mmCIF file of C-alpha atoms in Angstrom:
data_model
loop_
_atom_site.group_PDB
_atom_site.id
_atom_site.type_symbol
_atom_site.label_atom_id
_atom_site.label_comp_id
_atom_site.label_asym_id
_atom_site.label_seq_id
_atom_site.Cartn_x
_atom_site.Cartn_y
_atom_site.Cartn_z
ATOM 1 C CA UNK A 3 0.000 0.000 0.000
ATOM 2 C CA UNK A 4 2.760 2.464 0.897
ATOM 3 C CA UNK A 5 4.559 1.740 -2.380
ATOM 4 C CA UNK A 6 1.507 2.948 -4.315
ATOM 5 C CA UNK A 7 1.524 6.300 -2.521
ATOM 6 C CA UNK A 8 5.252 6.742 -3.077
ATOM 7 C CA UNK A 9 4.752 6.184 -6.813
ATOM 8 C CA UNK A 10 2.032 8.843 -6.953
ATOM 9 C CA UNK A 11 4.429 11.392 -5.494
ATOM 10 C CA UNK A 12 6.458 11.350 -8.720
ATOM 11 C CA UNK A 13 3.518 12.552 -10.826
ATOM 12 C CA UNK A 14 2.520 16.149 -11.175
ATOM 13 C CA UNK A 15 -1.162 16.910 -11.710
ATOM 14 C CA UNK A 16 -0.491 17.419 -15.420
ATOM 15 C CA UNK A 17 1.495 14.193 -15.911
ATOM 16 C CA UNK A 18 -0.602 11.863 -13.756
ATOM 17 C CA UNK A 19 -1.880 8.820 -15.736
ATOM 18 C CA UNK A 20 -5.480 9.924 -15.062
ATOM 19 C CA UNK A 21 -4.977 12.877 -17.410
ATOM 20 C CA UNK A 22 -4.749 10.614 -20.479
ATOM 21 C CA UNK A 23 -7.905 8.773 -19.417
ATOM 22 C CA UNK A 24 -9.703 12.041 -18.699
ATOM 23 C CA UNK A 25 -8.781 13.339 -22.147
ATOM 24 C CA UNK A 26 -10.339 10.290 -23.834
ATOM 25 C CA UNK A 27 -13.467 10.767 -21.740
ATOM 26 C CA UNK A 28 -13.707 14.460 -22.648
ATOM 27 C CA UNK A 29 -13.475 13.549 -26.338
ATOM 28 C CA UNK A 30 -16.169 10.854 -26.053
ATOM 29 C CA UNK A 31 -19.822 11.649 -26.630
ATOM 30 C CA UNK A 32 -21.443 8.601 -25.005
ATOM 31 C CA UNK A 33 -20.555 5.710 -22.739
ATOM 32 C CA UNK A 34 -21.479 2.109 -22.105
ATOM 33 C CA UNK A 35 -20.724 1.204 -18.508
ATOM 34 C CA UNK A 36 -20.510 -2.515 -17.799
ATOM 35 C CA UNK A 37 -20.344 -4.029 -14.345
ATOM 36 C CA UNK A 38 -20.387 -7.622 -13.325
ATOM 37 C CA UNK A 39 -22.640 -8.262 -10.394
ATOM 38 C CA UNK A 40 -20.191 -8.265 -7.508
ATOM 39 C CA UNK A 41 -21.946 -9.790 -4.486
ATOM 40 C CA UNK A 42 -25.142 -7.987 -5.493
ATOM 41 C CA UNK A 43 -23.354 -4.692 -6.030
ATOM 42 C CA UNK A 44 -21.612 -2.713 -8.738
ATOM 43 C CA UNK A 45 -17.878 -3.272 -8.702
ATOM 44 C CA UNK A 46 -15.881 -0.893 -6.512
ATOM 45 C CA UNK A 47 -13.631 -0.148 -9.491
ATOM 46 C CA UNK A 48 -16.532 1.255 -11.528
ATOM 47 C CA UNK A 49 -17.856 3.256 -8.584
ATOM 48 C CA UNK A 50 -14.364 4.656 -7.965
ATOM 49 C CA UNK A 51 -14.049 5.516 -11.659
ATOM 50 C CA UNK A 52 -17.298 7.500 -11.536
ATOM 51 C CA UNK A 53 -16.081 9.342 -8.432
ATOM 52 C CA UNK A 54 -12.899 10.362 -10.273
ATOM 53 C CA UNK A 55 -14.886 11.815 -13.151
ATOM 54 C CA UNK A 56 -16.184 15.361 -13.178
ATOM 55 C CA UNK A 57 -18.524 17.430 -15.315
ATOM 56 C CA UNK A 58 -15.604 17.999 -17.687
ATOM 57 C CA UNK A 59 -15.374 14.307 -18.561
ATOM 58 C CA UNK A 60 -18.947 12.974 -18.312
ATOM 59 C CA UNK A 61 -21.181 16.009 -17.907
ATOM 60 C CA UNK A 62 -24.439 15.863 -19.846
ATOM 61 C CA UNK A 63 -23.352 12.837 -21.876
ATOM 62 C CA UNK A 64 -25.479 9.697 -22.153
ATOM 63 C CA UNK A 65 -24.407 6.452 -20.544
ATOM 64 C CA UNK A 66 -25.948 3.027 -20.983
ATOM 65 C CA UNK A 67 -25.799 0.987 -17.791
ATOM 66 C CA UNK A 68 -25.152 -2.706 -18.298
ATOM 67 C CA UNK A 69 -24.675 -5.530 -15.842
ATOM 68 C CA UNK A 70 -23.542 -9.105 -16.279
ATOM 69 C CA UNK A 71 -24.674 -11.910 -14.010
ATOM 70 C CA UNK A 72 -23.897 -15.591 -14.020
ATOM 71 C CA UNK A 73 -27.398 -16.231 -12.672
ATOM 72 C CA UNK A 74 -30.836 -14.654 -13.081
ATOM 73 C CA UNK A 75 -29.872 -11.569 -11.046
ATOM 74 C CA UNK A 76 -28.081 -8.412 -12.159
ATOM 75 C CA UNK A 77 -30.489 -5.583 -11.346
ATOM 76 C CA UNK A 78 -29.011 -4.465 -7.996
ATOM 77 C CA UNK A 79 -25.762 -3.075 -9.446
ATOM 78 C CA UNK A 80 -27.805 -0.927 -11.832
ATOM 79 C CA UNK A 81 -29.983 0.402 -9.021
ATOM 80 C CA UNK A 82 -26.892 1.263 -7.018
ATOM 81 C CA UNK A 83 -25.315 3.143 -9.930
ATOM 82 C CA UNK A 84 -28.554 5.014 -10.644
ATOM 83 C CA UNK A 85 -28.669 6.220 -7.027
ATOM 84 C CA UNK A 86 -25.128 7.558 -6.740
ATOM 85 C CA UNK A 87 -23.195 7.138 -10.003
ATOM 86 C CA UNK A 88 -24.061 10.552 -11.432
ATOM 87 C CA UNK A 89 -23.066 12.537 -8.318
ATOM 88 C CA UNK A 90 -20.829 15.468 -9.270
ATOM 89 C CA UNK A 91 -20.122 14.163 -12.771
ATOM 90 C CA UNK A 92 -23.580 14.871 -14.249
ATOM 91 C CA UNK A 93 -23.579 11.830 -16.517
ATOM 92 C CA UNK A 94 -27.042 11.104 -17.927
ATOM 93 C CA UNK A 95 -27.993 7.469 -17.519
ATOM 94 C CA UNK A 96 -30.440 6.226 -20.126
ATOM 95 C CA UNK A 97 -33.802 5.191 -18.714
ATOM 96 C CA UNK A 98 -33.254 1.768 -20.324
ATOM 97 C CA UNK A 99 -30.452 -0.607 -19.385
ATOM 98 C CA UNK A 100 -29.218 -4.071 -20.297
ATOM 99 C CA UNK A 101 -28.754 -7.064 -18.022
ATOM 100 C CA UNK A 102 -26.819 -9.996 -19.420
ATOM 101 C CA UNK A 103 -28.262 -12.808 -17.306
ATOM 102 C CA UNK A 104 -26.900 -16.347 -17.437
ATOM 103 C CA UNK A 105 -23.855 -14.644 -18.948
ATOM 104 C CA UNK A 106 -21.932 -17.830 -19.660
ATOM 105 C CA UNK A 107 -24.699 -19.209 -21.875
ATOM 106 C CA UNK A 108 -26.067 -16.067 -23.528
ATOM 107 C CA UNK A 109 -23.357 -15.391 -26.095
ATOM 108 C CA UNK A 110 -21.133 -17.975 -27.759
ATOM 109 C CA UNK A 111 -17.395 -17.625 -28.326
ATOM 110 C CA UNK A 112 -18.059 -16.463 -31.894
ATOM 111 C CA UNK A 113 -20.230 -13.626 -30.479
ATOM 112 C CA UNK A 114 -23.563 -15.097 -31.541
ATOM 113 C CA UNK A 115 -26.445 -14.287 -29.228
ATOM 114 C CA UNK A 116 -28.537 -17.386 -28.540
ATOM 115 C CA UNK A 117 -31.601 -15.385 -27.502
ATOM 116 C CA UNK A 118 -33.145 -13.570 -30.474
ATOM 117 C CA UNK A 119 -35.454 -11.465 -28.296
ATOM 118 C CA UNK A 120 -32.515 -10.306 -26.181
ATOM 119 C CA UNK A 121 -30.483 -9.563 -29.317
ATOM 120 C CA UNK A 122 -33.333 -7.402 -30.590
ATOM 121 C CA UNK A 123 -33.440 -5.615 -27.245
ATOM 122 C CA UNK A 124 -29.694 -4.933 -27.410
ATOM 123 C CA UNK A 125 -30.061 -3.462 -30.907
ATOM 124 C CA UNK A 126 -32.960 -1.244 -29.797
ATOM 125 C CA UNK A 127 -31.047 -0.037 -26.728
ATOM 126 C CA UNK A 128 -27.971 0.831 -28.802
ATOM 127 C CA UNK A 129 -30.210 2.746 -31.206
ATOM 128 C CA UNK A 130 -31.628 4.593 -28.194
ATOM 129 C CA UNK A 131 -28.098 5.415 -26.979
ATOM 130 C CA UNK A 132 -27.289 6.833 -30.404
ATOM 131 C CA UNK A 133 -30.413 9.042 -30.317
ATOM 132 C CA UNK A 134 -29.537 10.340 -26.830
ATOM 133 C CA UNK A 135 -25.983 11.013 -27.999
ATOM 134 C CA UNK A 136 -27.239 13.312 -30.746
ATOM 135 C CA UNK A 137 -29.785 15.035 -28.500
ATOM 136 C CA UNK A 138 -27.458 15.638 -25.557
ATOM 137 C CA UNK A 139 -24.791 17.085 -27.831
ATOM 138 C CA UNK A 140 -27.222 19.926 -28.452
ATOM 139 C CA UNK A 141 -27.705 20.316 -24.693
ATOM 140 C CA UNK A 142 -23.947 20.564 -24.096
ATOM 141 C CA UNK A 143 -23.627 23.128 -26.886
ATOM 142 C CA UNK A 144 -26.512 25.176 -25.445
ATOM 143 C CA UNK A 145 -25.097 25.381 -21.911
ATOM 144 C CA UNK A 146 -21.435 25.539 -22.930
ATOM 145 C CA UNK A 147 -18.761 26.077 -20.304
ATOM 146 C CA UNK A 148 -21.324 27.430 -17.839
ATOM 147 C CA UNK A 149 -21.939 23.922 -16.457
ATOM 148 C CA UNK A 150 -18.411 24.070 -14.978
ATOM 149 C CA UNK A 151 -19.704 26.751 -12.576
ATOM 150 C CA UNK A 152 -22.176 24.283 -11.052
ATOM 151 C CA UNK A 153 -20.157 21.120 -10.759
ATOM 152 C CA UNK A 154 -21.686 19.937 -7.483
ATOM 153 C CA UNK A 155 -25.381 19.897 -8.304
ATOM 154 C CA UNK A 156 -27.582 21.890 -5.958
#
């Protein structure tokens, strides 16, 4: 643990590895966030990632929430992310989401979905993400840099 903190001391704010990630996020217009169900919760890594992000990286951009479960579960991680995942980063979660249940059996190694109804749902949801991407681009253009002044919500 102490070694990690010593390594961070060698980075300036401008040269820290997060800056390259943040730049890719700022250039992106939409996101698909995938979490395995981790003991009924979203993974700590994804939650930590969302806490690192600010309005500059994710603000007013659409994100499709997706979970993967080896069983028939998978909804709790999405509920958890909907409650707290947008805090201070202003990401806009789509009202729809995807849950890949029975993950080991749903898609074959050659990426063929064995459930036609689910495949249709995936295609619809991606089409929805594309529509939100276009619409929210107009929102970001309309509010411009002013959203930076209100980075903490209320």
